[in-house]
Amino acid sequence: MNQSNGLYVAGESFFHRMDAAVKLILLLTWTVVTFLFMDLRVFAIMLAGGVTMLLLARVPFRKMALLFWALMVFTVINSIFILLITPRFGTTLTGSDTPFIPLGYDTINAETLFYVLTLSLKYLTLLPITLLFIFTTHPSRFAASLNKLGVPYKLAYAVSIAFRYIPDLTKEFRTILNALQMRGLGISRGDGTLLQRARNVTQAVVPLLQSSLQRIESVSDAMDLRGFGTRPQRTWYMGTVMKGSDKLIALLCVVLLATGVGLKQSLLQGFWYPFG
């Protein structure tokens, strides 16, 4: 991973060449359509399409592994909490109650299990397109595209800097953790209970914040010395021109959004449960 380019992974795929603004439109459209529904059939189709696009981008899995597993852990924990706290929530959506797993204080029914499966697939539907956007979008091109869409260049540049410095912050956090471990702070497995290790990890937050503030001050001083923000407009070294294929993708996004809204209003209005 190139530190100067943030999370961007260089490549020659169609999605790497796509205009960054169009990729943002695709991501936003995909997100809106996903949250319109609570239908497992829709999510299965969209997930298959998202995975196909991600595979075509040819981004190595090891580059995406951290974000992938983070979302998977979140999905599992969220599902467990729903099942333990509201084991009969599915009944409010379907009107039926089919006992399935006894808990002692209550019973998880089949309707809630199906609801959790649908909700988990909903989150996973957003994963491929999000990874596609993050790892195939160069920060500078993205900032230039945002400015081209009418976003003030100061705000666009702030977004670019945020993308660039995520890997640096991650590296700094690991360096701080290594330093704490060398001083005898238990973080690894076997160094205490999970709660103790989590409490030890939080001790890295203060030095990380201090380092981040120093980095922000250095970047701000460098930008001031170069006269950033003195002019109402600016040019972009990595600005791109929207091609015909980009316009076609943007048009398809409009079609996808219109189709989603139409299906929501006519056929797929509520929670889909095939066994009711």
XYZ file of C-alpha atoms in Angstrom:
276
model
C 0.000 0.000 0.000
C 1.404 3.311 -1.010
C 1.377 5.547 2.036
C 1.138 8.740 -0.020
C -1.994 7.468 -1.742
C -3.846 6.353 1.369
C -5.836 3.149 0.926
C -5.711 3.343 -2.860
C -4.425 0.215 -4.616
C -3.099 0.917 -8.110
C -4.608 -1.066 -10.957
C -5.756 -0.946 -14.572
C -9.293 -2.229 -14.177
C -12.389 -0.458 -15.482
C -13.196 0.731 -11.964
C -9.733 2.198 -11.468
C -10.209 4.264 -14.618
C -13.745 5.324 -13.730
C -14.249 8.951 -12.750
C -14.158 9.254 -8.953
C -17.326 11.371 -8.862
C -19.204 8.651 -10.738
C -17.939 6.065 -8.257
C -19.246 8.239 -5.441
C -22.626 8.466 -7.185
C -22.609 4.676 -7.564
C -21.812 4.203 -3.876
C -24.538 6.614 -2.757
C -27.108 5.090 -5.121
C -26.213 1.570 -3.951
C -26.557 2.655 -0.322
C -29.940 4.339 -0.843
C -31.373 1.368 -2.740
C -30.092 -1.038 -0.077
C -31.768 0.880 2.735
C -35.042 1.088 0.839
C -35.714 -2.621 1.314
C -35.913 -5.372 3.911
C -36.062 -8.152 1.358
C -33.601 -11.037 1.293
C -34.144 -11.574 -2.438
C -33.118 -8.023 -3.294
C -30.026 -8.209 -1.090
C -28.944 -11.528 -2.599
C -29.087 -10.072 -6.120
C -27.296 -6.868 -5.113
C -24.641 -8.748 -3.137
C -23.919 -10.964 -6.139
C -23.585 -7.869 -8.333
C -21.328 -6.115 -5.823
C -19.051 -9.136 -5.417
C -18.782 -9.450 -9.206
C -17.712 -5.804 -9.537
C -15.202 -6.191 -6.718
C -13.682 -9.267 -8.352
C -13.422 -7.422 -11.671
C -11.472 -4.649 -9.905
C -8.812 -7.249 -8.956
C -7.966 -5.714 -5.599
C -5.905 -8.210 -3.523
C -7.896 -9.540 -0.591
C -5.020 -8.949 1.838
C -5.418 -5.206 1.227
C -9.100 -5.362 2.140
C -8.864 -7.946 4.925
C -8.932 -5.503 7.867
C -12.084 -3.689 6.753
C -13.698 -6.945 5.667
C -13.204 -8.664 9.017
C -14.164 -5.506 10.929
C -17.576 -5.472 9.239
C -17.977 -9.205 9.709
C -17.291 -8.900 13.450
C -19.746 -5.981 13.696
C -22.408 -8.002 11.865
C -21.980 -11.031 14.123
C -22.050 -8.966 17.331
C -25.089 -7.025 16.145
C -26.915 -10.259 15.319
C -26.118 -11.777 18.719
C -27.391 -8.703 20.554
C -30.641 -8.692 18.570
C -31.237 -12.382 19.273
C -30.482 -12.085 22.994
C -32.258 -8.791 23.711
C -35.287 -9.087 21.394
C -35.651 -12.811 20.660
C -39.236 -12.387 19.414
C -38.786 -9.189 17.407
C -39.587 -10.984 14.160
C -43.141 -11.511 15.372
C -43.818 -7.762 15.190
C -42.892 -7.854 11.499
C -44.640 -11.044 10.427
C -47.488 -11.538 12.910
C -46.511 -15.184 13.471
C -44.528 -16.835 16.272
C -42.598 -20.072 15.644
C -40.505 -21.064 18.707
C -37.043 -22.247 17.700
C -34.263 -21.853 20.325
C -35.127 -21.743 24.064
C -33.053 -19.299 26.127
C -34.529 -19.876 29.561
C -35.921 -16.368 29.998
C -37.473 -16.401 26.511
C -37.372 -18.223 23.160
C -35.796 -17.137 19.908
C -38.344 -17.720 17.186
C -37.792 -18.542 13.537
C -39.112 -15.147 12.453
C -36.394 -13.317 14.399
C -33.718 -15.616 13.004
C -34.877 -14.821 9.479
C -34.948 -11.103 10.317
C -31.357 -11.281 11.598
C -30.293 -13.129 8.454
C -31.942 -10.461 6.292
C -30.382 -7.610 8.280
C -26.923 -9.206 8.127
C -27.202 -9.642 4.375
C -28.262 -5.998 4.157
C -25.004 -4.899 5.779
C -22.979 -7.286 3.635
C -24.625 -5.880 0.497
C -22.894 -2.558 1.180
C -19.478 -4.139 1.762
C -18.281 -4.929 -1.809
C -19.238 -1.553 -3.283
C -17.694 0.270 -0.306
C -14.429 -1.650 -0.658
C -14.511 -1.009 -4.395
C -14.809 2.724 -3.827
C -12.146 2.925 -1.121
C -9.455 0.833 -2.790
C -9.858 1.942 -6.418
C -10.202 5.700 -5.836
C -7.081 7.858 -5.769
C -7.497 10.611 -3.109
C -6.356 13.420 -5.419
C -8.632 12.307 -8.254
C -11.500 11.999 -5.821
C -10.930 15.531 -4.518
C -10.759 16.873 -8.072
C -13.989 15.094 -8.983
C -15.767 16.434 -5.904
C -14.705 19.956 -6.821
C -15.974 19.345 -10.351
C -19.381 18.439 -8.894
C -19.545 21.780 -7.115
C -18.045 20.894 -3.730
C -15.775 23.751 -2.483
C -12.173 22.830 -3.118
C -11.224 23.370 0.541
C -13.721 20.725 1.633
C -12.675 18.429 -1.237
C -9.044 18.731 -0.230
C -9.920 17.965 3.408
C -11.544 14.718 2.259
C -8.426 13.914 0.220
C -6.163 14.445 3.235
C -8.381 12.230 5.383
C -8.058 9.397 2.853
C -4.288 9.872 2.666
C -3.570 9.775 6.381
C -5.650 6.779 7.444
C -2.722 4.362 6.769
C -0.318 6.723 8.561
C -2.534 6.779 11.648
C -2.807 3.003 11.556
C 0.971 2.665 11.362
C 1.406 5.173 14.191
C -1.084 3.260 16.356
C 0.822 0.010 15.826
C 4.108 1.740 16.678
C 2.638 3.062 19.932
C 1.269 -0.380 20.826
C 4.693 -1.951 20.212
C 6.303 0.665 22.446
C 3.774 -0.029 25.198
C 4.410 -3.758 24.934
C 8.167 -3.203 25.255
C 7.430 -1.383 28.519
C 5.605 -4.438 29.850
C 2.009 -3.543 29.046
C 0.023 -6.710 28.339
C -1.829 -6.571 25.027
C -1.308 -9.951 23.407
C -3.316 -13.094 24.088
C -2.299 -14.622 27.409
C -1.374 -11.285 28.998
C -4.549 -11.110 31.043
C -8.291 -11.096 30.620
C -9.950 -9.564 27.593
C -11.093 -6.590 29.691
C -7.566 -5.971 30.993
C -6.075 -6.106 27.511
C -8.765 -3.765 26.182
C -8.020 -1.311 29.006
C -4.303 -1.482 28.158
C -4.993 -0.785 24.497
C -6.879 2.393 25.418
C -3.637 3.782 26.859
C -2.457 4.216 23.277
C -5.259 6.679 22.551
C -3.690 9.745 24.219
C -0.286 9.506 22.474
C -2.084 8.791 19.199
C -4.192 11.948 19.606
C -1.087 13.986 20.428
C 0.716 12.641 17.375
C -2.331 13.335 15.191
C -2.607 16.920 16.436
C 1.071 17.505 15.718
C 0.602 16.070 12.229
C -2.421 18.311 11.639
C -0.449 21.374 12.736
C 2.456 20.490 10.425
C 0.142 19.992 7.441
C -1.732 23.223 8.197
C 1.527 25.205 8.396
C 2.751 23.707 5.121
C -0.535 24.575 3.379
C -0.452 28.138 4.740
C 3.121 28.603 3.521
C 1.999 27.551 0.034
C -0.907 29.998 0.038
C -3.669 27.401 0.162
C -7.107 29.019 0.252
C -6.081 32.467 -0.972
C -7.867 32.042 -4.318
C -11.545 31.235 -4.932
C -10.662 28.479 -7.418
C -7.783 26.106 -8.005
C -6.561 23.669 -10.610
C -5.949 19.962 -10.053
C -2.888 18.070 -11.179
C -4.797 14.768 -11.236
C -8.129 16.083 -12.484
C -9.929 13.854 -14.983
C -12.453 14.395 -17.755
C -15.672 12.375 -17.578
C -15.755 9.879 -20.443
C -18.693 8.324 -22.220
C -18.472 5.183 -20.090
C -18.625 7.322 -16.941
C -21.769 9.045 -18.169
C -23.276 5.647 -18.946
C -22.595 4.426 -15.401
C -24.125 7.612 -13.997
C -27.215 7.012 -16.140
C -27.419 3.406 -14.918
C -27.279 4.706 -11.343
C -30.319 6.876 -12.063
C -32.097 3.856 -13.553
C -31.168 1.719 -10.530
C -32.489 4.330 -8.124
C -35.722 4.797 -10.087
C -36.213 1.021 -10.259
C -35.629 0.686 -6.526
C -38.129 3.411 -5.687
C -40.663 1.888 -8.082
C -40.326 -1.590 -6.581
C -40.565 -0.182 -3.073
C -43.822 1.600 -3.824
C -45.462 -1.187 -5.804
C -44.229 -4.699 -4.927
C -41.686 -4.867 -2.095
C -43.071 -2.541 0.537
C -42.364 -4.398 3.771
C -40.349 -7.177 5.353
C -40.292 -10.297 3.185
C -40.899 -13.516 5.077
C -41.511 -16.576 2.854
C -42.885 -18.886 5.584
C -45.731 -16.739 6.848
